[in-house]
Amino acid sequence: MSDHNYTPQSKVGKWFNDRLPLLTLANHLTDYPTPKNLNYWWTFGGILTFCLITQIVTGLTLAMHYIAHADMAFESVEHIMRDVNYGWLIRYIHANGASMFFLAVYIHIFRSLFYGSYKSPREIIWIIGIIIYLLMMAAAFMGYVLPWGQMSFWGATVITNLFSAIPLVGEGIVTWLWGGYSVDNPTLTRFFTLHYLIPFLILGLVVLHIWALHVPGNNNPVGIDIQKPSKDTVPFHPYIVIKDGFALLMFMIVFAFFVFYTPNILGHADNYIEADPLVTPAHIVPEWYLLPFYAILRSVPDKLLGVIAMLSAILILAALPWLDTSKIRSAVFRPLYRQFYWILVADVLILGYVGAMPAEGLYLLIARVATAYYFLHFLVILPLLGFREKTIPLPLSITDPVLGGSTNFATAKNKEKSVIK
Amino acid sequence: MAEKKTKRRDFLFTATYAVGAVGVGAVVWPMIDQMNPDASVKALASTEVDVSSMNPGKTITVLWRGKPVFIRRRTQEEIAEAKSVKMEELKDPEKDEDRAKNPEWLVMLGVCTHLGCVPLDQKGDYNGWFCPCHGSHYDISGRIRKGPAPTNMEVPKYEFVNANTIKIG
């Protein structure tokens, strides 16, 4: 950890810092020792912070023009698109920003899965992350309802009806959520309120997420603890700031491509038809980032069990630090886990694909097999693997592979040469 | 620890917690209950529908409490078909007589009992309704026959005010 004996140089700074140690905090963040072997998969934390700020800023500006009323919401969104200065730009950034946010969070989560970042002593960081992910899904769902198109309305109907699966109190809960006997104006106004609130809850949790991260420090691609801070780490600024900044630029190019060239490709055309409580669109599909869970919901033929399976698929992640019994963090040194990891990635992608397809015939069969495998991975394969797997010897330190003591000797040697040149 | 006697102070603590818990509950409940249907929503609880122009074999959809209600004037063949179904074949056994007081008129919420979509009229494997969202099939009595929906489509409270008017709710 960086030293907390920091004293500002200026007199004013010292006076201020003695009363509120903000400068000490800034100093800690600047000097924060970071493993020097972090790769580009580690830049998504910064990218996600950018996504959150983008959503908050564009969301605030949209809220200045949007009207949360069942009779006016749809029209006010069109008003934003046609009349408000740069309204189209702000709304497209916000709508595609949600997708970019999920894209980044999935990469961030799968980074942790590969390098075992959820393992001791980083369980709390991981669990806070899962809570953030849950809140993101809630915010995205409620935000999707606000334009009050056909997909908004029927998506809201289907998702709120999930609660009706709860025995005895289910119907009462659904009526309470709706504030009526169907999705209607009271539902829209409360969704808008909560959609506005959740990003700030996420912001608070992000602070805790980073705070919890700064206690043990970053995990790294080798997955071993820092031996000598002077040898194994670099200060966060400027090294990581520059690397994160470069990755962010690359990410923004992808972001801008969607916003300017295909702003509607990730949405559904049906949502440009105003909500009609008498007609359900022929094919209801959630946004792409929820598809794997939707596939799990539909693969179970029973209503209550389907809902339980879908929720368990998300909540099982919170138990991951205890389900994975292996002491070795990084998949680089776990030859078997590495294979199962890629099977899991394929499994989730397959679930996402069949989630977008009609739930019948072969698609349904594939969804059922993929759902079964998803739970098998977490509940059977991971616990057993920790005892059965023969892992590759770990290097002595983060610096070790660079100096030639590693299993990846040849690559280390090459790197060393290029560095010396 | 061995001889723990209840003191005056313990009593005061317990009493304070108890009063505090009641106070918190009294403040939290209005915050929760405000989300339940309000008086204006409840006031719209009944609708009258004129069905004088409906011929047998026709379905109309009306809006009641923000939900679609199907009113179908069934043909004699349909009534016969609905009555002929054996109870063992049904997932949610219910006699047609119990669902349609007057067998010619079927009045039910047009809401799929799975996740709330509106089923399509005269579609599906049982000549009744079919839900496009997740593939539930209903028969001509609105009973679930195939698919993920757990129960039959709900029959709301309704009555014939006169020969031509149905009051729902």
Coordinates of C-alpha atoms in Angstrom, one line a residue:
Chain A
M1 CA 0.0 0.0 0.0
S2 CA 1.1 3.5 -0.6
D3 CA 2.3 5.5 2.4
H4 CA -0.2 7.6 4.3
N5 CA 2.4 10.0 5.6
Y6 CA 1.9 12.3 2.7
T7 CA 2.2 16.0 3.5
P8 CA 1.3 18.6 0.9
Q9 CA 4.0 21.0 -0.1
S10 CA 2.0 24.3 -0.1
K11 CA 0.9 25.9 3.1
V12 CA -2.7 26.1 1.9
G13 CA -2.6 22.5 0.9
K14 CA -1.3 21.5 4.3
W15 CA -4.0 23.6 6.0
F16 CA -6.7 22.0 3.9
N17 CA -5.4 18.5 4.1
D18 CA -5.2 18.6 7.9
R19 CA -8.9 19.4 8.0
L20 CA -10.1 17.1 5.1
P21 CA -7.4 14.7 3.8
L22 CA -8.5 14.8 0.2
L23 CA -5.0 15.4 -1.0
T24 CA -3.8 12.3 0.8
L25 CA -6.5 10.4 -1.1
A26 CA -5.4 11.9 -4.4
N27 CA -1.8 11.0 -3.5
H28 CA -2.8 7.4 -2.7
L29 CA -4.7 7.1 -6.1
T30 CA -1.7 8.5 -8.0
D31 CA 1.0 6.5 -6.3
Y32 CA -1.2 3.3 -5.9
P33 CA 1.2 0.5 -6.7
T34 CA -0.1 -1.6 -9.6
P35 CA 1.3 -5.0 -10.7
K36 CA 3.5 -4.2 -13.7
N37 CA 2.3 -7.2 -15.7
L38 CA -1.4 -6.1 -16.1
N39 CA -2.6 -6.7 -19.7
Y40 CA -5.4 -4.9 -21.6
W41 CA -8.1 -7.1 -20.0
W42 CA -7.4 -5.0 -16.9
T43 CA -8.4 -1.7 -18.6
F44 CA -12.2 -2.4 -18.5
G45 CA -12.6 -1.1 -14.9
G46 CA -11.7 2.3 -16.2
I47 CA -13.8 1.8 -19.3
L48 CA -16.8 0.9 -17.1
T49 CA -16.3 4.1 -15.0
F50 CA -16.5 6.0 -18.2
C51 CA -19.7 4.2 -19.2
L52 CA -21.3 5.0 -15.9
I53 CA -20.5 8.7 -16.1
T54 CA -21.7 8.8 -19.8
Q55 CA -25.0 7.2 -18.8
I56 CA -25.5 9.6 -15.9
V57 CA -24.6 12.7 -17.9
T58 CA -26.7 11.8 -21.0
G59 CA -29.5 10.5 -18.7
L60 CA -29.6 13.8 -16.9
T61 CA -29.9 15.8 -20.1
L62 CA -32.6 13.4 -21.5
A63 CA -34.6 13.8 -18.3
M64 CA -34.8 17.5 -19.0
H65 CA -37.0 16.8 -22.1
Y66 CA -38.6 13.4 -21.3
I67 CA -42.2 13.3 -19.9
A68 CA -42.9 10.3 -17.7
H69 CA -46.6 9.9 -18.5
A70 CA -48.3 7.1 -20.4
D71 CA -50.0 9.5 -22.8
M72 CA -46.9 11.6 -23.5
A73 CA -43.8 9.5 -23.0
F74 CA -43.7 8.0 -26.6
E75 CA -44.3 11.5 -28.1
S76 CA -41.7 13.1 -25.9
V77 CA -39.1 10.6 -27.0
E78 CA -39.9 11.5 -30.6
H79 CA -39.7 15.1 -29.6
I80 CA -36.2 14.5 -28.3
M81 CA -35.2 12.8 -31.5
R82 CA -36.6 15.5 -33.9
D83 CA -36.9 18.8 -32.1
V84 CA -34.4 19.0 -29.2
N85 CA -31.0 20.4 -30.3
Y86 CA -28.7 17.3 -30.6
G87 CA -31.5 15.3 -28.9
W88 CA -30.9 12.4 -31.4
L89 CA -27.2 12.3 -30.5
I90 CA -27.8 12.3 -26.7
R91 CA -30.5 9.7 -26.9
Y92 CA -28.5 7.4 -29.2
I93 CA -25.5 7.7 -26.9
H94 CA -27.7 6.8 -23.9
A95 CA -29.4 3.9 -25.7
N96 CA -26.2 2.4 -27.2
G97 CA -24.3 3.4 -24.0
A98 CA -26.4 0.8 -22.2
S99 CA -25.2 -1.9 -24.6
M100 CA -21.6 -0.7 -24.4
F101 CA -21.8 -0.8 -20.6
F102 CA -22.9 -4.4 -20.7
L103 CA -20.3 -5.3 -23.3
A104 CA -17.6 -3.9 -21.0
V105 CA -19.0 -5.5 -17.9
Y106 CA -19.2 -9.0 -19.5
I107 CA -15.5 -8.7 -20.6
H108 CA -14.7 -7.4 -17.0
I109 CA -16.5 -10.4 -15.4
F110 CA -15.0 -13.0 -17.8
R111 CA -11.5 -11.4 -17.1
S112 CA -12.1 -12.2 -13.4
L113 CA -13.2 -15.7 -14.2
F114 CA -10.1 -16.4 -16.3
Y115 CA -7.6 -15.0 -13.8
G116 CA -9.4 -16.0 -10.6
S117 CA -9.8 -12.4 -9.4
Y118 CA -12.7 -13.5 -7.2
K119 CA -10.6 -15.7 -5.0
S120 CA -9.3 -14.9 -1.5
P121 CA -8.6 -12.1 -0.5
R122 CA -10.9 -10.4 -3.1
E123 CA -14.3 -12.0 -2.4
I124 CA -15.9 -8.8 -1.2
I125 CA -14.8 -6.9 -4.4
W126 CA -16.4 -9.7 -6.4
I127 CA -19.7 -9.7 -4.5
I128 CA -20.0 -5.9 -4.7
G129 CA -19.4 -6.4 -8.4
I130 CA -22.3 -8.9 -8.7
I131 CA -24.6 -6.5 -6.8
I132 CA -23.6 -3.7 -9.3
Y133 CA -24.3 -6.1 -12.2
L134 CA -27.8 -6.9 -10.7
L135 CA -28.5 -3.1 -10.4
M136 CA -27.3 -2.6 -13.9
M137 CA -29.8 -5.1 -15.2
A138 CA -32.6 -3.4 -13.2
A139 CA -31.7 0.0 -14.5
A140 CA -31.4 -1.2 -18.1
F141 CA -34.8 -3.0 -17.9
M142 CA -36.6 0.1 -16.4
G143 CA -34.9 2.4 -18.9
Y144 CA -36.1 0.3 -21.8
V145 CA -39.7 0.7 -20.5
L146 CA -39.5 4.6 -20.6
P147 CA -40.0 5.2 -24.3
W148 CA -43.4 3.4 -23.9
G149 CA -43.2 1.5 -27.2
Q150 CA -44.6 -1.9 -27.8
M151 CA -41.4 -3.7 -26.6
S152 CA -41.3 -1.4 -23.6
F153 CA -44.8 -2.2 -22.6
W154 CA -44.7 -6.0 -23.2
G155 CA -41.2 -6.4 -21.8
A156 CA -42.4 -4.7 -18.6
T157 CA -45.5 -6.9 -18.6
V158 CA -43.5 -10.2 -19.0
I159 CA -40.7 -9.3 -16.5
T160 CA -43.0 -8.0 -13.8
N161 CA -45.2 -11.1 -14.3
L162 CA -42.2 -13.2 -13.3
F163 CA -43.0 -12.3 -9.7
S164 CA -46.5 -13.8 -10.1
A165 CA -44.7 -17.2 -10.0
I166 CA -44.1 -16.7 -6.2
P167 CA -46.7 -18.9 -4.4
L168 CA -49.5 -17.1 -2.4
V169 CA -48.2 -13.5 -2.4
G170 CA -47.1 -13.4 -6.1
E171 CA -50.3 -11.7 -7.5
G172 CA -50.3 -9.2 -4.7
I173 CA -46.6 -8.3 -5.4
V174 CA -47.3 -7.8 -9.1
T175 CA -50.3 -5.5 -8.4
W176 CA -48.1 -3.6 -5.9
L177 CA -45.3 -3.3 -8.5
W178 CA -47.8 -2.1 -11.2
G179 CA -49.8 0.3 -8.9
G180 CA -52.8 -1.0 -10.7
Y181 CA -54.2 -4.1 -12.5
S182 CA -51.9 -3.9 -15.5
V183 CA -48.7 -2.1 -16.6
D184 CA -49.9 1.5 -16.9
N185 CA -49.1 5.1 -16.0
P186 CA -48.4 4.5 -12.3
T187 CA -45.9 1.8 -13.4
L188 CA -44.2 4.2 -15.8
T189 CA -43.7 7.0 -13.3
R190 CA -42.2 4.7 -10.6
F191 CA -39.9 3.1 -13.2
F192 CA -38.7 6.5 -14.2
T193 CA -38.0 7.4 -10.5
L194 CA -36.1 4.2 -9.9
H195 CA -34.3 4.4 -13.3
Y196 CA -33.1 7.8 -12.1
L197 CA -32.0 6.5 -8.7
I198 CA -30.2 3.3 -9.5
P199 CA -27.1 4.9 -11.3
F200 CA -26.3 6.8 -8.2
L201 CA -26.6 3.6 -6.1
I202 CA -24.2 2.1 -8.6
L203 CA -21.9 5.0 -8.3
G204 CA -21.8 4.5 -4.5
L205 CA -21.1 0.8 -4.9
V206 CA -18.3 1.6 -7.4
V207 CA -16.6 3.6 -4.7
L208 CA -16.9 0.6 -2.4
H209 CA -15.7 -1.7 -5.2
I210 CA -12.6 0.4 -5.7
W211 CA -12.0 0.8 -2.0
A212 CA -12.2 -2.9 -1.5
L213 CA -9.8 -3.3 -4.4
H214 CA -7.3 -1.0 -2.9
V215 CA -7.0 -3.0 0.3
P216 CA -5.3 -6.1 -1.2
G217 CA -4.4 -4.4 -4.5
N218 CA -4.9 -5.7 -8.0
N219 CA -4.8 -9.3 -9.1
N220 CA -2.6 -9.8 -12.2
P221 CA -2.3 -12.2 -15.1
V222 CA 0.1 -14.5 -13.2
G223 CA -2.3 -14.5 -10.2
I224 CA 0.4 -14.5 -7.5
D225 CA 0.8 -11.9 -4.7
I226 CA 3.3 -9.0 -5.0
Q227 CA 6.6 -10.0 -3.4
K228 CA 8.6 -6.8 -3.6
P229 CA 6.6 -3.7 -4.3
S230 CA 9.7 -1.9 -5.6
K231 CA 10.3 -4.6 -8.3
D232 CA 6.8 -6.0 -9.0
T233 CA 4.8 -2.8 -9.2
V234 CA 4.5 0.5 -11.0
P235 CA 2.7 3.6 -9.8
F236 CA -0.9 4.0 -11.1
H237 CA 0.0 7.4 -12.6
P238 CA 1.3 7.7 -15.2
Y239 CA 1.7 4.1 -16.2
I240 CA -1.8 2.7 -15.8
V241 CA -3.5 6.0 -16.5
I242 CA -1.9 6.1 -20.0
K243 CA -2.7 2.4 -20.7
D244 CA -6.3 2.8 -19.5
G245 CA -6.6 5.9 -21.6
F246 CA -5.4 4.2 -24.7
A247 CA -7.8 1.3 -24.2
L248 CA -10.6 3.8 -23.6
L249 CA -9.9 5.5 -26.9
M250 CA -10.2 2.2 -28.7
F251 CA -13.4 1.4 -26.9
M252 CA -14.8 4.8 -27.8
I253 CA -14.2 4.1 -31.5
V254 CA -16.5 1.0 -31.2
F255 CA -19.0 3.1 -29.2
A256 CA -19.0 5.8 -31.8
F257 CA -19.4 3.3 -34.6
F258 CA -22.7 2.1 -33.1
V259 CA -23.9 5.6 -32.3
F260 CA -23.2 7.1 -35.7
Y261 CA -23.6 4.3 -38.2
T262 CA -26.0 1.7 -36.8
P263 CA -27.7 3.4 -33.8
N264 CA -30.8 1.1 -34.0
I265 CA -29.2 -2.3 -34.7
L266 CA -29.2 -3.4 -31.0
G267 CA -32.8 -2.3 -30.5
H268 CA -36.1 -3.7 -31.8
A269 CA -38.2 -2.0 -34.6
D270 CA -41.4 -2.8 -32.6
N271 CA -40.4 -0.2 -30.0
Y272 CA -41.1 2.5 -32.5
I273 CA -44.8 1.5 -32.3
E274 CA -46.5 3.1 -29.3
A275 CA -47.6 0.8 -26.5
D276 CA -50.9 -1.0 -27.1
P277 CA -52.3 -3.0 -24.2
L278 CA -54.5 -5.0 -26.5
V279 CA -51.9 -6.4 -28.9
T280 CA -48.8 -8.3 -28.0
P281 CA -46.0 -8.2 -30.6
A282 CA -45.5 -11.6 -32.3
H283 CA -42.0 -12.1 -31.1
I284 CA -40.9 -10.8 -27.7
V285 CA -37.2 -10.8 -27.0
P286 CA -35.2 -8.9 -24.4
E287 CA -32.2 -6.8 -25.2
W288 CA -29.1 -8.9 -26.2
Y289 CA -27.4 -8.6 -22.8
L290 CA -30.2 -10.4 -21.1
L291 CA -30.6 -13.2 -23.6
P292 CA -28.7 -16.0 -21.9
F293 CA -30.8 -15.7 -18.8
Y294 CA -34.0 -15.5 -20.9
A295 CA -33.0 -18.7 -22.6
I296 CA -32.5 -20.3 -19.1
L297 CA -36.0 -19.1 -18.1
R298 CA -37.6 -20.6 -21.2
S299 CA -35.8 -23.9 -21.1
V300 CA -37.6 -24.9 -17.9
P301 CA -41.2 -26.0 -18.7
D302 CA -42.5 -25.0 -15.2
K303 CA -43.3 -21.3 -14.5
L304 CA -42.0 -21.1 -10.9
L305 CA -39.0 -23.4 -11.5
G306 CA -38.1 -21.4 -14.6
V307 CA -38.0 -18.2 -12.6
I308 CA -35.9 -19.9 -9.9
A309 CA -33.5 -21.3 -12.5
M310 CA -33.0 -17.8 -14.0
L311 CA -32.4 -16.1 -10.7
S312 CA -30.0 -18.9 -9.5
A313 CA -28.0 -18.5 -12.7
I314 CA -27.1 -15.0 -11.6
L315 CA -26.9 -15.5 -7.9
I316 CA -24.7 -18.6 -8.2
L317 CA -21.9 -16.2 -9.3
A318 CA -21.9 -14.7 -5.8
A319 CA -21.0 -18.1 -4.4
L320 CA -18.2 -18.6 -6.9
P321 CA -15.3 -17.8 -4.5
W322 CA -16.4 -20.8 -2.5
L323 CA -17.4 -23.1 -5.3
D324 CA -14.0 -22.8 -7.0
T325 CA -11.8 -24.9 -4.6
S326 CA -8.5 -24.4 -6.4
K327 CA -6.0 -22.3 -4.6
I328 CA -4.3 -21.3 -7.9
R329 CA -5.9 -18.0 -9.2
S330 CA -4.7 -17.7 -12.8
A331 CA -6.0 -20.1 -15.5
V332 CA -2.5 -19.7 -17.1
F333 CA -1.3 -22.3 -14.6
R334 CA -4.5 -24.4 -14.6
P335 CA -4.5 -26.5 -17.9
L336 CA -7.9 -28.2 -17.3
Y337 CA -9.7 -25.1 -15.9
R338 CA -8.5 -23.2 -19.0
Q339 CA -10.4 -25.6 -21.2
F340 CA -13.5 -25.6 -19.1
Y341 CA -13.4 -21.8 -19.1
W342 CA -13.6 -21.6 -22.8
I343 CA -16.4 -24.2 -22.9
L344 CA -18.3 -22.0 -20.4
V345 CA -17.8 -18.9 -22.7
A346 CA -19.1 -20.9 -25.6
D347 CA -22.0 -22.2 -23.5
V348 CA -23.1 -18.6 -22.5
L349 CA -22.8 -17.5 -26.1
I350 CA -25.0 -20.4 -27.2
L351 CA -27.5 -19.6 -24.5
G352 CA -27.6 -16.0 -25.8
Y353 CA -28.2 -17.2 -29.4
V354 CA -31.0 -19.6 -28.5
G355 CA -32.5 -16.9 -26.2
A356 CA -33.1 -14.8 -29.4
M357 CA -34.7 -17.7 -31.2
P358 CA -38.3 -19.1 -30.8
A359 CA -38.5 -21.6 -27.9
E360 CA -39.4 -24.7 -29.9
G361 CA -37.9 -27.8 -31.5
L362 CA -34.1 -28.0 -31.7
Y363 CA -33.6 -24.5 -30.2
L364 CA -35.4 -25.6 -27.0
L365 CA -33.3 -28.8 -26.8
I366 CA -30.1 -26.8 -27.2
A367 CA -31.2 -24.3 -24.6
R368 CA -31.9 -27.2 -22.1
V369 CA -28.5 -28.8 -22.7
A370 CA -26.7 -25.5 -22.4
T371 CA -28.7 -24.6 -19.2
A372 CA -27.8 -27.9 -17.7
Y373 CA -24.1 -27.4 -18.6
Y374 CA -24.1 -23.9 -17.1
F375 CA -25.1 -25.2 -13.7
L376 CA -22.9 -28.3 -14.1
H377 CA -19.9 -26.0 -14.6
F378 CA -20.4 -24.1 -11.3
L379 CA -21.8 -26.8 -9.1
V380 CA -19.8 -29.9 -10.1
I381 CA -16.9 -29.1 -12.4
L382 CA -15.4 -26.2 -10.4
P383 CA -15.6 -27.8 -6.9
L384 CA -14.1 -31.1 -8.2
L385 CA -11.4 -29.5 -10.4
G386 CA -9.7 -27.9 -7.4
F387 CA -8.9 -31.4 -6.1
R388 CA -8.2 -33.3 -9.3
E389 CA -6.3 -30.8 -11.5
K390 CA -2.5 -31.0 -11.7
T391 CA -1.4 -27.4 -12.0
I392 CA 1.7 -25.9 -13.6
P393 CA 4.3 -24.6 -11.1
L394 CA 3.9 -20.9 -10.3
P395 CA 6.8 -18.4 -10.9
L396 CA 8.4 -17.1 -7.8
S397 CA 7.3 -13.5 -8.4
I398 CA 5.7 -11.2 -11.0
T399 CA 9.2 -10.1 -12.1
D400 CA 10.5 -13.7 -12.2
P401 CA 9.1 -14.6 -15.6
V402 CA 10.7 -11.5 -17.1
L403 CA 14.1 -12.4 -15.6
G404 CA 13.9 -16.0 -17.0
G405 CA 12.8 -18.1 -14.1
S406 CA 9.4 -18.8 -15.7
T407 CA 7.8 -21.7 -17.4
N408 CA 7.3 -19.4 -20.3
F409 CA 11.0 -19.1 -20.6
A410 CA 11.3 -18.4 -24.3
T411 CA 8.8 -15.6 -24.3
A412 CA 10.3 -14.1 -21.2
K413 CA 13.7 -14.1 -22.9
N414 CA 12.4 -12.4 -26.0
K415 CA 10.7 -9.8 -24.0
E416 CA 13.8 -9.1 -22.0
K417 CA 15.8 -8.6 -25.2
S418 CA 13.4 -6.2 -26.7
V419 CA 13.3 -4.2 -23.4
I420 CA 17.1 -4.0 -23.3
K421 CA 17.3 -2.8 -26.9
Chain B
M1 CA -22.8 -14.1 33.5
A2 CA -23.8 -16.9 35.8
E3 CA -26.5 -15.0 37.6
K4 CA -27.9 -12.6 35.2
K5 CA -30.7 -10.6 36.7
T6 CA -33.1 -8.5 34.7
K7 CA -32.3 -4.9 35.7
R8 CA -34.3 -1.8 35.3
R9 CA -31.9 -0.7 32.6
D10 CA -32.6 -4.0 30.5
F11 CA -36.2 -3.3 30.7
L12 CA -35.8 0.3 29.5
F13 CA -33.6 -0.9 26.5
T14 CA -36.2 -3.5 25.5
A15 CA -39.1 -1.1 25.8
T16 CA -37.2 1.5 23.8
Y17 CA -36.4 -1.0 21.0
A18 CA -40.0 -2.1 20.9
V19 CA -41.4 1.4 20.6
G20 CA -38.7 2.2 18.1
A21 CA -39.6 -0.8 15.9
V22 CA -43.3 0.2 16.0
G23 CA -42.4 3.7 15.0
V24 CA -40.2 2.5 12.1
G25 CA -43.0 0.2 10.9
A26 CA -45.5 3.1 11.1
V27 CA -43.3 5.2 8.9
V28 CA -42.3 2.5 6.4
W29 CA -45.8 1.2 5.8
P30 CA -47.1 4.3 4.1
M31 CA -44.0 4.4 1.9
I32 CA -44.8 0.8 0.8
D33 CA -48.5 1.1 0.5
Q34 CA -48.4 4.2 -1.7
M35 CA -47.3 1.9 -4.5
N36 CA -50.6 -0.1 -4.3
P37 CA -53.4 0.8 -6.7
D38 CA -54.8 4.2 -5.8
A39 CA -58.4 5.4 -5.4
S40 CA -58.6 6.6 -9.0
V41 CA -57.4 3.3 -10.4
K42 CA -59.8 1.4 -8.2
A43 CA -62.7 3.7 -9.3
L44 CA -62.4 2.4 -12.8
A45 CA -63.2 -1.1 -11.6
S46 CA -66.3 -1.8 -13.8
T47 CA -67.1 -1.5 -17.5
E48 CA -70.4 -2.1 -19.4
V49 CA -70.3 -3.6 -22.9
D50 CA -73.1 -3.6 -25.5
V51 CA -73.0 -7.0 -27.2
S52 CA -76.2 -6.7 -29.2
S53 CA -74.5 -6.6 -32.6
M54 CA -72.4 -9.8 -32.0
N55 CA -73.1 -12.9 -34.1
P56 CA -72.2 -16.4 -33.0
G57 CA -68.5 -17.2 -33.8
K58 CA -67.4 -13.6 -33.1
T59 CA -65.0 -12.4 -30.4
I60 CA -64.6 -8.8 -29.3
T61 CA -61.8 -7.5 -27.0
V62 CA -62.6 -4.7 -24.5
L63 CA -60.3 -2.9 -22.1
W64 CA -61.1 -3.4 -18.4
R65 CA -58.7 -2.2 -15.7
G66 CA -56.1 -1.7 -18.4
K67 CA -56.4 -5.4 -19.4
P68 CA -58.0 -6.9 -22.4
V69 CA -61.2 -8.9 -21.8
F70 CA -62.3 -11.4 -24.5
I71 CA -66.0 -11.7 -25.1
R72 CA -66.9 -14.6 -27.4
R73 CA -70.3 -15.6 -28.6
R74 CA -69.7 -19.3 -29.2
T75 CA -71.4 -21.5 -31.8
Q76 CA -73.3 -24.6 -30.9
E77 CA -70.4 -26.8 -32.2
E78 CA -67.9 -24.9 -30.0
I79 CA -70.1 -25.3 -26.9
A80 CA -70.4 -29.0 -27.7
E81 CA -66.6 -29.3 -28.1
A82 CA -65.9 -27.4 -24.9
K83 CA -68.3 -29.6 -22.9
S84 CA -67.0 -32.9 -24.4
V85 CA -63.5 -32.5 -23.0
K86 CA -62.7 -35.0 -20.2
M87 CA -61.4 -33.6 -16.9
E88 CA -58.4 -36.0 -17.0
E89 CA -57.1 -34.3 -20.1
L90 CA -56.8 -30.9 -18.4
K91 CA -53.8 -29.4 -16.7
D92 CA -56.1 -27.1 -14.6
P93 CA -59.4 -29.1 -14.5
E94 CA -62.4 -26.9 -14.7
K95 CA -65.8 -27.6 -16.2
D96 CA -67.0 -25.5 -19.1
E97 CA -70.3 -24.9 -17.2
D98 CA -68.3 -23.3 -14.4
R99 CA -66.5 -20.9 -16.8
A100 CA -69.5 -19.8 -18.9
K101 CA -72.7 -19.3 -16.9
N102 CA -74.5 -18.9 -20.2
P103 CA -72.8 -21.3 -22.5
E104 CA -73.2 -19.1 -25.5
W105 CA -71.1 -16.4 -23.9
L106 CA -67.5 -16.8 -22.8
V107 CA -66.1 -13.8 -20.9
M108 CA -62.5 -14.0 -19.7
L109 CA -59.4 -12.0 -19.2
G110 CA -57.4 -12.1 -22.4
V111 CA -54.2 -12.4 -20.5
C112 CA -52.0 -15.5 -20.7
T113 CA -51.4 -16.9 -17.2
H114 CA -47.8 -17.5 -18.0
L115 CA -46.3 -14.1 -18.2
G116 CA -49.2 -11.8 -19.2
C117 CA -49.1 -11.6 -23.0
V118 CA -52.4 -11.3 -25.0
P119 CA -53.2 -14.7 -26.7
L120 CA -54.3 -14.7 -30.4
D121 CA -57.9 -15.6 -31.2
Q122 CA -58.8 -18.8 -33.1
K123 CA -55.2 -20.1 -33.2
G124 CA -53.3 -23.0 -31.7
D125 CA -53.8 -26.7 -31.6
Y126 CA -57.2 -26.6 -29.7
N127 CA -59.3 -24.2 -31.8
G128 CA -59.1 -21.6 -29.0
W129 CA -56.3 -19.2 -28.3
F130 CA -52.6 -19.3 -28.7
C131 CA -50.0 -17.1 -26.9
P132 CA -47.2 -16.0 -29.2
C133 CA -44.8 -15.2 -26.4
H134 CA -44.0 -18.6 -25.0
G135 CA -46.3 -20.9 -26.9
S136 CA -49.3 -21.7 -24.6
H137 CA -52.3 -23.3 -26.3
Y138 CA -55.9 -22.7 -24.9
D139 CA -59.1 -24.4 -25.9
I140 CA -62.5 -22.9 -26.8
S141 CA -63.3 -22.6 -23.1
G142 CA -60.0 -20.7 -22.4
R143 CA -58.5 -23.7 -20.6
I144 CA -54.8 -24.3 -20.8
R145 CA -54.0 -27.4 -22.8
K146 CA -50.3 -27.2 -23.8
G147 CA -47.4 -25.0 -23.0
P148 CA -45.8 -23.2 -20.0
A149 CA -48.9 -21.4 -18.6
P150 CA -50.0 -22.9 -15.3
T151 CA -53.7 -22.1 -15.2
N152 CA -56.7 -21.4 -17.4
M153 CA -57.4 -17.9 -18.5
E154 CA -59.2 -16.1 -15.6
V155 CA -62.9 -15.5 -15.7
P156 CA -63.6 -12.1 -14.2
K157 CA -66.7 -11.2 -12.2
Y158 CA -69.4 -10.2 -14.7
E159 CA -73.2 -10.2 -15.1
F160 CA -75.8 -9.5 -17.8
V161 CA -77.4 -6.2 -16.9
N162 CA -80.0 -6.9 -19.6
A163 CA -80.1 -9.2 -22.7
N164 CA -77.7 -6.9 -24.6
T165 CA -75.3 -5.6 -22.0
I166 CA -72.6 -7.3 -20.0
K167 CA -71.2 -5.5 -16.9
I168 CA -67.6 -6.6 -16.1
G169 CA -66.3 -6.0 -12.6

